[in-house]
Amino acid sequence: MSAYVDQFPAEARIVRAAFWSSFIALGVGGLLGLVQVLHRTDVVRFMSGADYYTVLTLHGVLLAITFTIFFLVGIFTWAITTSLDRGLENLRFTWLWYGLMSVGTVLAAIPILAGFVGSVDMSASVLFTFYAPMQAHPLFYLGLTIFVVGTWLAGADWFRTWLVWKREHPDERIPLPTFMVLTTMLFWYLSSLGVALSILLFLLPWSLGIWEQVNALLTRTLFWYFGHAVVYFWLMPAYMMWYLMLPKISGGKLFSDPLARVVFVLFLILSTPTGIHHQYLDPGIAEGFKFIVMTNTFFLLLPSLLTAFTVVASMEHGARQRGGTGYFGWLKALPWRDPIFTGMALAGLMFAAAGFSGMINAGMNINYLVHNTFWVVGHFHLTVGTAVALTFMAASYWFIPQVTGKRLWNKSVALWQVLLWFVGMTFMSNAMHRAGLLGVPRRTAEPQYAGFEFEAGLGSVAELDAQIALGGTLLFVSVVLFLANVVMTAVGDRIDDLPDNEYADTLSGADDAPLVLDNLKLWTAIAVVLVILAYTLPLLSIIDRGGVFGPGGGAFPMVAESLRLVVVAAVDAGVIG
Ligand code: HAS
Ligand code: CU
């Protein structure tokens, strides 16, 4: 064994390219985050209220989509090649999907940026959820589509590598890292189909002027069909790092390989039929459907709770190997001076809090209290903004040396960087949650309404704003330190005493896992059935009420009306409820 760049020099290039694309998005997105946090909290305002929404769109798209997904295609490529111990089949194909993702990003960014230039008739200030009735320039939708197709081809690349490997190793278990990548990609295919349909059938033709109107609720529902699963597309690579790396860095072994497989299977089958929990307040979807989705969502807590158990048990095993003792005393024996460990452990710790705010969001009636408030923004800065982003940054301190063959520039800066993220996020997200409970809305440039006071028992908005601005500033400093460290590492000299590229050993290995867990066809079939059960009736009833292209049928009333009549007839005949 040796460093990744020596084992797989050609693949290391693609992983590097993916990481740099991701880091550029992180830098720009982070700067915009600072600009908007200072604007909202009225500390310093550099822009007009209208530009705020353009900044917010770019911030959301660059961080939630570009930063996360470019990084994850990098580590998925690493996971496939190292765990199957073979290179990718055709590197030209690999560069093709990387190229599509890059072109897609640039195309989508052009109309967003054009929003700053008043004289150009092109804009896409539609926020990162981009559903109707807000409309973007066609280039935005086209860019997103090309980007998603890039990720589909990336998945095809990894599946193909695995199939070739399988032919040569017919009786072997799927290696755990490959298993994690394949199950994640399966639910990504299933869920991204929804957003692809929404864009290609409705939003893109509508923005091109081919359709006069769309059924806003239909496109929203198709968006959220994808919009919950995408959060696990971001999270699974972080989980992968927690399972594969944290135990080893803690000095121990992964508690259970079979349990890790169960977790990924549960995400495959449950990630998609839960999206309507983002629509509890949408009129036009019957309460009963929302109730079913709430139940699915609470089942979906299970794999995360299993993860908390497995990963913490593995860390404890490591700490005890290092001499740790006592009920909690073992915590002191963990390698807290290692930024890779500390970053990931703190990301996990914050995710525990994020899980609680997620459970509150998911409760159908309590969601009415927090929906569309700053609470939700606090929730997702703990999840994607910390569990995922901080894990990716901490993992980079291991990956960048592995894929460049250079030594990490400065370990103490790295340690300060992850600590600063933790402290900054504690201030910012805690205050955001509290502000949300006072009723402070999200997605509002200037929530300080004249003559209206949000003050209540939970504290004053002015005090919360100060914490949010302070937290946001610390986060920006943390991003700068991170980028400085990876750039300085990359320009350093090659060394040849890098640690080996290895995963954690397991206490209970793949052989203890029931064979059925590796039956990907079975789990995919179950996932598809659950999606059909959860979505057929809500979608049909949305079409029944609002038409395929909105009330009146849009551009093709005849087609829309016939489809509507089919649905009405089916309802009358009792085929559907
Ligand atoms: Fe969420 C809204 C429900 C997880 C992201 N979520 C959002 C939005 C985003 C987002 C971006 O039901 C806003 C979308 C928008 O713009 O409108 N979410 C949940 C639930 C979970 C959840 C039930 N969300 C995530 C993850 C995200 C994410 C993960 C990104 C990566 N969320 C909702 C709902 C809404 C929502 C509603 C709509 C709100 C509204 O009204 O608009 C669950 O998956 C959470 C389960 C997590 C746990 C925690 C387990 C703990 C672990 C830690 C282990 C500790 C370690 C370290 C390893 C049960 C695994 C130990 C350290 C030591 C030192 C010992
Ligand atoms: Cu969700």
XYZ file of C-alpha atoms and ligand atoms in Angstrom:
643
model
C 0.000 0.000 0.000
C 1.058 3.561 -0.634
C -0.512 6.991 -1.061
C -3.453 7.242 -3.466
C -1.545 9.357 -5.994
C 1.085 6.609 -6.350
C -1.478 3.819 -6.552
C -3.810 5.494 -9.048
C -2.067 8.495 -10.627
C -4.642 8.980 -13.407
C -7.642 8.737 -11.079
C -5.910 11.025 -8.571
C -5.983 13.727 -11.273
C -9.745 13.529 -11.623
C -10.218 13.493 -7.852
C -7.995 16.594 -7.619
C -9.971 18.337 -10.358
C -13.238 17.554 -8.561
C -11.844 18.851 -5.253
C -10.615 22.123 -6.760
C -13.971 22.734 -8.439
C -15.582 22.116 -5.079
C -13.202 24.452 -3.231
C -13.704 27.305 -5.698
C -17.447 27.042 -5.040
C -16.751 27.002 -1.303
C -14.642 30.175 -1.506
C -17.122 32.195 -3.572
C -20.164 30.793 -1.754
C -18.550 31.509 1.618
C -17.806 35.124 0.707
C -21.412 35.635 -0.403
C -22.554 34.077 2.871
C -20.649 36.773 4.754
C -22.135 39.531 2.582
C -25.689 38.345 3.150
C -25.388 37.601 6.867
C -24.134 41.159 7.441
C -26.929 42.569 5.271
C -29.742 40.657 6.956
C -28.566 41.501 10.433
C -28.133 45.143 9.391
C -24.452 45.287 10.397
C -23.110 46.483 7.016
C -25.063 46.702 3.758
C -23.116 46.596 0.495
C -26.055 45.990 -1.821
C -29.690 46.732 -2.527
C -32.457 44.579 -1.081
C -33.151 43.226 -4.588
C -29.562 42.057 -5.068
C -29.849 40.143 -1.806
C -31.909 37.464 -3.576
C -29.363 37.126 -6.353
C -26.608 36.725 -3.753
C -28.740 34.222 -1.842
C -29.368 32.166 -4.989
C -25.676 32.029 -5.846
C -24.748 31.233 -2.244
C -27.274 28.370 -2.124
C -26.461 26.899 -5.524
C -22.679 27.128 -5.092
C -22.598 25.661 -1.594
C -25.501 23.230 -1.497
C -25.034 21.909 -5.027
C -21.590 22.672 -6.442
C -19.349 22.460 -3.363
C -21.000 19.312 -2.012
C -21.486 17.336 -5.210
C -18.074 18.028 -6.755
C -16.451 16.958 -3.501
C -18.504 13.804 -3.264
C -17.789 12.653 -6.817
C -14.120 12.968 -5.856
C -14.388 10.773 -2.793
C -16.744 8.306 -4.465
C -14.151 7.838 -7.205
C -11.529 7.265 -4.504
C -13.820 4.812 -2.661
C -14.572 2.735 -5.771
C -11.008 2.529 -7.038
C -9.408 1.764 -3.692
C -11.970 -0.729 -2.423
C -12.137 -2.639 -5.727
C -8.397 -2.154 -6.170
C -8.721 -1.254 -9.830
C -8.751 1.876 -11.941
C -11.782 3.226 -13.780
C -12.532 1.514 -17.079
C -12.273 4.426 -19.485
C -10.779 7.695 -18.318
C -12.118 9.597 -21.305
C -15.605 8.781 -20.106
C -14.596 9.885 -16.614
C -13.393 13.265 -17.900
C -16.606 13.531 -19.917
C -18.795 13.469 -16.815
C -16.490 15.819 -14.980
C -16.642 18.128 -18.021
C -20.455 18.000 -18.120
C -20.687 18.868 -14.436
C -18.321 21.809 -14.939
C -20.074 23.141 -18.044
C -23.447 22.760 -16.310
C -22.232 24.786 -13.334
C -20.919 27.610 -15.509
C -24.100 27.733 -17.623
C -26.306 27.895 -14.525
C -24.107 30.571 -12.944
C -24.247 32.937 -15.954
C -27.926 33.964 -15.642
C -27.638 34.147 -11.846
C -24.686 36.548 -12.142
C -26.478 38.493 -14.875
C -29.046 39.341 -12.212
C -26.551 41.906 -10.875
C -26.449 43.727 -14.205
C -29.643 45.720 -14.549
C -29.183 46.355 -18.275
C -29.046 42.631 -19.189
C -32.416 40.967 -19.671
C -31.434 37.698 -18.066
C -31.758 36.532 -14.501
C -32.216 33.530 -12.283
C -32.764 34.860 -8.773
C -34.969 31.886 -8.025
C -33.103 30.611 -4.938
C -31.616 27.146 -4.750
C -35.029 25.466 -4.719
C -35.990 27.159 -8.035
C -39.611 26.029 -8.248
C -42.471 27.834 -9.931
C -43.997 30.380 -9.869
C -40.534 31.966 -9.857
C -39.019 31.721 -13.281
C -35.382 31.680 -14.367
C -33.698 32.207 -17.717
C -33.619 28.925 -19.752
C -29.821 28.776 -19.428
C -30.189 28.192 -15.694
C -32.397 25.118 -16.163
C -30.216 23.873 -18.996
C -27.092 24.203 -16.847
C -28.690 22.300 -13.980
C -29.815 19.539 -16.329
C -26.339 19.129 -17.800
C -24.870 19.064 -14.295
C -27.280 16.323 -13.166
C -26.632 14.280 -16.327
C -22.921 14.546 -15.439
C -23.619 12.959 -12.046
C -25.677 10.201 -13.698
C -22.750 9.339 -15.959
C -20.403 9.399 -12.963
C -22.640 6.776 -11.365
C -22.566 4.735 -14.567
C -18.759 4.896 -14.478
C -18.677 3.481 -10.926
C -21.309 0.805 -11.626
C -19.381 -0.297 -14.671
C -16.132 -0.594 -12.713
C -17.942 -2.653 -10.097
C -19.558 -4.954 -12.700
C -16.188 -5.697 -14.289
C -14.760 -6.405 -10.845
C -17.731 -8.660 -10.041
C -17.113 -10.822 -13.093
C -13.607 -11.449 -11.821
C -14.697 -11.962 -8.194
C -18.072 -13.711 -8.467
C -18.142 -15.072 -4.933
C -16.907 -12.055 -3.017
C -18.975 -9.630 -0.953
C -19.266 -6.106 -2.318
C -16.543 -4.185 -0.450
C -18.189 -1.827 2.052
C -17.020 1.477 0.453
C -18.287 0.346 -2.955
C -21.538 -0.791 -1.354
C -21.978 2.691 0.100
C -21.370 4.376 -3.253
C -23.702 2.071 -5.198
C -26.638 2.302 -2.781
C -26.275 6.091 -2.659
C -26.223 6.343 -6.436
C -29.304 4.124 -6.721
C -31.421 6.494 -4.664
C -29.836 9.436 -6.452
C -31.050 8.031 -9.800
C -34.498 7.368 -8.404
C -34.908 10.805 -6.849
C -33.208 13.028 -9.414
C -35.640 11.677 -11.981
C -38.267 13.896 -10.309
C -36.330 17.118 -10.734
C -35.313 16.118 -14.265
C -38.984 15.630 -15.203
C -39.932 18.896 -13.559
C -37.280 20.791 -15.516
C -37.594 19.070 -18.872
C -41.388 18.759 -19.063
C -42.363 21.986 -17.382
C -39.867 24.608 -16.222
C -37.537 24.730 -19.233
C -40.309 24.785 -21.896
C -42.171 27.352 -19.777
C -39.168 29.662 -19.570
C -38.625 29.215 -23.313
C -42.202 30.399 -23.836
C -43.409 27.033 -25.220
C -45.851 26.552 -22.349
C -47.799 29.596 -21.214
C -48.013 28.409 -17.640
C -47.282 25.482 -15.360
C -49.037 23.859 -12.443
C -46.955 25.380 -9.642
C -47.932 22.751 -7.084
C -47.042 19.948 -9.485
C -43.554 21.322 -10.156
C -43.062 21.994 -6.444
C -44.032 18.441 -5.581
C -41.704 17.032 -8.223
C -38.962 19.265 -6.817
C -39.449 18.007 -3.257
C -39.660 14.428 -4.513
C -35.966 15.044 -5.212
C -35.382 17.708 -2.576
C -35.346 15.501 0.470
C -33.306 12.683 -1.088
C -30.674 15.184 -2.218
C -29.873 15.938 1.438
C -28.811 12.315 1.870
C -26.833 12.493 -1.347
C -24.772 15.129 0.518
C -24.817 13.254 3.807
C -23.877 9.732 2.656
C -20.298 10.661 1.704
C -19.900 12.236 5.157
C -21.281 9.063 6.743
C -18.887 7.093 4.590
C -15.987 9.039 6.106
C -17.350 8.531 9.629
C -17.596 4.771 9.071
C -14.346 4.279 7.183
C -12.035 6.801 8.801
C -13.166 7.888 12.259
C -12.700 4.424 13.833
C -9.200 4.134 12.429
C -8.112 7.618 13.429
C -9.537 6.954 16.889
C -7.174 3.980 17.089
C -9.826 1.268 16.805
C -12.009 -0.693 14.442
C -15.416 -0.222 12.872
C -17.912 -1.810 15.222
C -20.009 -3.525 12.557
C -19.809 -3.787 8.776
C -23.271 -5.492 8.552
C -24.906 -2.649 10.482
C -23.313 -0.122 8.114
C -24.840 -2.024 5.182
C -28.259 -2.008 6.835
C -27.969 1.770 7.251
C -27.224 2.380 3.582
C -30.010 0.023 2.483
C -32.469 1.932 4.681
C -31.407 5.200 3.071
C -31.864 3.645 -0.366
C -35.435 2.593 0.328
C -36.620 5.527 2.459
C -34.889 8.663 1.166
C -37.377 9.436 -1.584
C -40.903 8.684 -0.300
C -40.537 11.437 2.317
C -40.234 14.624 0.248
C -43.727 15.901 1.035
C -42.538 16.741 4.579
C -41.314 19.990 2.968
C -44.898 20.678 1.916
C -46.878 20.307 5.124
C -48.118 23.847 4.579
C -48.902 23.487 0.887
C -52.615 23.661 0.276
C -53.767 21.164 -2.328
C -52.198 18.053 -0.817
C -54.567 16.127 1.415
C -53.691 15.758 5.111
C -53.738 11.945 4.819
C -50.870 11.934 2.309
C -48.905 14.263 4.559
C -49.492 11.934 7.481
C -48.099 8.927 5.568
C -45.026 10.933 4.651
C -44.534 11.991 8.267
C -44.568 8.320 9.266
C -41.981 7.466 6.582
C -39.812 10.357 7.788
C -39.813 9.093 11.351
C -38.768 5.636 10.105
C -35.957 7.392 8.288
C -34.491 8.530 11.619
C -33.515 4.924 12.239
C -30.458 4.738 9.952
C -29.065 7.938 11.473
C -29.656 6.666 14.996
C -27.929 3.388 14.030
C -25.062 5.466 12.648
C -24.753 7.446 15.871
C -24.557 4.169 17.774
C -22.094 2.400 15.440
C -19.749 5.316 14.958
C -19.632 6.331 18.619
C -19.145 2.661 19.647
C -16.241 2.448 17.183
C -14.720 5.639 18.583
C -15.056 4.269 22.092
C -13.368 1.057 20.997
C -10.502 3.153 19.617
C -10.249 5.271 22.759
C -10.104 2.174 24.977
C -7.347 0.709 22.782
C -5.448 3.930 23.481
C -5.830 3.414 27.225
C -9.062 5.318 27.831
C -11.201 4.178 30.765
C -14.446 5.002 32.597
C -17.987 5.674 31.395
C -17.037 8.974 29.812
C -13.334 9.162 30.681
C -12.495 7.414 27.381
C -13.441 10.600 25.549
C -10.190 12.163 26.812
C -8.156 9.419 25.130
C -9.357 10.399 21.658
C -6.855 12.169 19.351
C -8.249 15.687 19.815
C -5.081 17.315 18.439
C -5.658 15.722 15.047
C -7.733 18.132 12.893
C -9.062 15.273 10.774
C -10.456 13.548 13.843
C -11.625 16.663 15.655
C -13.307 18.133 12.571
C -15.273 14.968 11.921
C -16.139 14.348 15.575
C -17.410 17.914 16.006
C -19.369 17.580 12.765
C -20.981 14.448 14.233
C -21.704 16.174 17.511
C -23.461 19.039 15.748
C -25.373 16.604 13.619
C -26.856 15.148 16.777
C -28.385 18.606 17.461
C -29.385 18.896 13.803
C -31.215 15.585 14.117
C -33.375 17.085 16.849
C -34.285 20.153 14.840
C -35.015 17.790 11.911
C -37.416 15.800 14.073
C -39.210 19.005 14.998
C -39.450 20.002 11.331
C -40.807 16.580 10.516
C -43.668 16.728 13.028
C -46.653 17.738 10.935
C -48.258 20.076 13.453
C -45.144 21.565 15.037
C -43.811 22.269 11.539
C -46.489 24.975 11.256
C -44.575 26.899 13.918
C -41.193 26.804 12.209
C -41.915 26.559 8.482
C -40.455 29.429 6.457
C -38.803 30.912 9.521
C -35.118 31.347 10.298
C -35.335 28.096 12.311
C -35.137 26.087 9.072
C -32.000 27.985 8.037
C -30.476 27.103 11.433
C -31.402 23.455 10.789
C -29.711 23.217 7.450
C -26.573 25.024 8.517
C -26.117 22.279 11.098
C -26.802 19.503 8.588
C -25.392 20.341 5.191
C -23.444 23.307 6.589
C -21.708 21.352 9.343
C -22.280 17.583 9.361
C -21.426 17.594 5.660
C -19.246 20.672 5.101
C -17.086 20.297 8.212
C -16.608 16.581 7.550
C -15.550 17.365 3.977
C -13.081 20.000 5.157
C -11.632 17.727 7.841
C -11.437 14.835 5.370
C -9.619 17.143 2.935
C -6.718 17.352 5.376
C -6.286 13.655 4.734
C -7.286 13.611 1.067
C -5.291 16.541 -0.273
C -1.947 15.001 0.778
C -3.164 11.642 -0.601
C -4.062 12.992 -4.040
C -1.172 15.465 -4.380
C 1.613 13.560 -2.643
C 2.402 16.662 -0.535
C 2.497 17.146 3.214
C -0.344 19.119 4.848
C 0.951 22.692 5.077
C -0.007 23.447 8.647
C -1.682 21.078 11.093
C -2.323 23.653 13.829
C -3.985 26.044 11.393
C -6.158 23.092 10.383
C -7.065 22.417 14.004
C -7.944 26.081 14.594
C -9.945 26.081 11.393
C -12.232 23.204 12.404
C -12.623 24.623 15.929
C -13.524 28.018 14.497
C -16.189 26.407 12.336
C -17.634 24.694 15.382
C -17.699 27.888 17.451
C -18.980 30.072 14.581
C -21.731 27.621 13.762
C -22.721 27.296 17.419
C -23.345 31.037 17.574
C -24.990 31.328 14.193
C -27.239 28.302 14.064
C -28.377 28.427 17.665
C -29.407 32.075 17.247
C -31.087 31.279 13.914
C -33.181 28.564 15.559
C -34.199 30.935 18.343
C -34.956 33.780 15.941
C -37.170 31.389 13.988
C -39.165 30.648 17.116
C -39.756 34.395 17.491
C -41.202 34.352 13.978
C -38.280 35.925 12.090
C -38.804 34.817 8.471
C -36.206 33.161 6.236
C -35.385 34.421 2.723
C -36.004 38.048 3.606
C -33.393 40.715 2.943
C -34.515 43.109 5.649
C -36.577 41.297 8.270
C -36.533 44.354 10.555
C -40.101 45.435 9.784
C -40.745 49.052 10.690
C -42.703 49.435 13.909
C -42.877 45.698 14.528
C -41.050 44.032 17.391
C -40.304 40.325 17.508
C -39.302 40.538 21.192
C -40.621 37.700 23.335
C -39.540 35.506 26.216
C -36.806 33.895 24.114
C -34.622 36.970 23.796
C -34.401 40.025 21.604
C -33.828 39.930 17.886
C -31.049 42.508 18.180
C -29.084 40.208 20.464
C -29.732 37.211 18.212
C -28.709 39.220 15.141
C -25.412 40.081 16.816
C -24.742 36.388 17.450
C -25.672 35.495 13.888
C -23.369 38.164 12.448
C -20.522 37.118 14.759
C -21.004 33.442 13.920
C -21.163 34.131 10.185
C -17.952 36.156 10.337
C -16.109 33.376 12.192
C -17.305 30.907 9.561
C -15.900 33.095 6.818
C -12.518 33.307 8.570
C -12.627 29.521 8.879
C -13.211 29.106 5.127
C -10.261 31.400 4.401
C -7.982 29.372 6.695
C -9.161 26.163 5.067
C -8.526 27.394 1.535
C -5.133 28.825 2.497
C -4.132 25.478 3.960
C -5.145 23.371 0.967
C -3.625 25.780 -1.535
C -0.332 25.968 0.393
C -0.327 22.172 0.621
C -0.838 21.823 -3.116
C 2.059 24.160 -3.969
C 4.429 22.397 -1.541
C 7.082 19.803 -2.422
C 6.394 16.156 -3.151
C 7.285 13.826 -0.275
C 7.348 10.063 -0.192
C 6.639 9.154 3.405
C 2.880 9.737 3.299
C 0.704 7.414 5.366
C -0.828 4.486 3.502
C -4.226 4.813 1.932
C -6.195 2.406 4.135
C -9.608 2.044 5.734
C -10.581 1.081 9.254
C -10.634 -2.645 10.070
C -13.878 -4.085 11.377
C -14.785 -5.874 14.594
C -17.595 -7.645 12.769
C -16.828 -7.903 9.055
C -18.651 -8.430 5.762
C -18.809 -12.187 6.308
C -21.164 -11.613 9.226
C -23.607 -9.701 7.007
C -26.560 -11.694 5.601
C -26.105 -12.202 1.843
C -29.453 -10.588 1.099
C -28.008 -7.211 2.064
C -25.937 -7.258 -1.127
C -29.005 -7.862 -3.290
C -29.159 -4.381 -4.797
C -31.932 -5.327 -7.227
C -34.232 -6.318 -4.386
C -33.666 -3.088 -2.438
C -34.075 -0.976 -5.541
C -37.363 -2.725 -6.331
C -38.618 -2.056 -2.801
C -37.540 1.581 -3.099
C -39.476 1.945 -6.357
C -42.603 0.346 -4.862
C -42.484 2.674 -1.849
C -42.145 5.678 -4.139
C -45.129 4.548 -6.181
C -47.178 4.068 -3.027
C -46.204 7.438 -1.582
C -46.498 9.539 -4.720
C -49.103 8.159 -7.150
C -52.171 9.434 -5.344
C -50.828 12.859 -4.361
C -49.582 13.501 -7.912
C -52.818 12.362 -9.511
C -54.894 14.479 -7.205
C -52.685 17.520 -7.852
C -53.181 17.010 -11.592
C -56.869 16.415 -11.092
C -57.320 19.727 -9.323
C -54.833 21.932 -11.103
C -54.378 20.396 -14.566
C -51.060 19.274 -16.033
C -50.240 22.806 -17.115
C -52.150 24.713 -14.478
C -55.802 25.728 -14.441
C -57.160 25.951 -17.939
C -54.596 23.536 -19.314
C -51.884 25.930 -20.442
C -50.561 25.664 -23.971
C -52.256 22.404 -24.857
C -55.652 22.484 -23.163
C -56.825 19.461 -25.153
C -53.980 17.249 -23.956
C -54.244 18.513 -20.430
C -58.015 18.158 -20.384
C -57.864 14.577 -21.708
C -55.294 13.633 -19.070
C -57.490 15.271 -16.471
C -60.542 13.368 -17.669
C -58.633 10.060 -17.446
C -57.805 10.854 -13.841
C -61.381 11.916 -13.040
C -62.714 8.725 -14.641
C -60.256 6.660 -12.608
C -61.367 8.416 -9.431
C -65.042 7.863 -10.315
C -64.431 4.203 -11.063
C -62.831 3.851 -7.663
C -59.464 2.773 -9.161
C -57.778 5.563 -7.267
C -58.886 7.238 -4.092
Fe -33.628 18.514 6.965
C -35.545 21.159 5.829
C -36.404 17.047 8.312
C -31.737 15.801 7.940
C -31.053 19.598 4.946
N -33.341 20.093 5.682
C -34.244 21.077 5.363
C -33.648 22.002 4.437
C -32.383 21.532 4.167
C -32.205 20.334 4.951
C -31.381 22.144 3.203
O -39.428 17.285 8.021
C -34.312 23.270 3.894
C -34.868 23.107 2.517
C -35.461 24.400 2.042
O -34.708 25.249 1.554
O -36.670 24.612 2.236
N -33.987 16.782 7.988
C -35.179 16.400 8.484
C -35.031 15.135 9.210
C -33.697 14.788 9.105
C -33.061 15.820 8.324
C -36.092 14.358 9.910
N -31.764 17.840 6.548
C -31.183 16.686 7.040
C -29.874 16.519 6.477
C -29.683 17.596 5.618
C -30.878 18.403 5.686
C -28.962 15.356 6.763
C -28.525 17.948 4.765
C -27.411 17.288 4.671
N -35.572 19.026 7.085
C -36.558 18.247 7.611
C -37.866 18.868 7.353
C -37.620 20.043 6.654
C -36.179 20.104 6.493
C -39.192 18.382 7.748
C -38.664 21.051 6.136
C -38.790 22.184 7.059
C -39.705 23.245 6.504
O -40.782 23.452 7.099
O -39.392 23.883 5.488
C -33.055 13.525 9.672
O -32.356 12.852 8.661
C -32.143 13.803 10.829
C -31.671 12.512 11.486
C -30.488 12.735 12.376
C -30.296 12.203 13.592
C -29.022 12.484 14.344
C -28.140 11.259 14.528
C -26.826 11.646 15.094
C -25.626 11.298 14.599
C -24.385 11.858 15.243
C -23.381 10.831 15.699
C -22.249 11.485 16.445
C -20.938 11.371 16.133
C -19.909 12.148 16.862
C -20.451 10.525 15.025
C -31.310 11.328 14.237
C -25.485 10.374 13.440
C -19.819 11.821 18.303
C -18.783 12.666 18.900
C -18.238 12.437 20.105
C -17.234 13.356 20.595
C -18.624 11.268 20.928
Cu -36.393 16.856 4.030
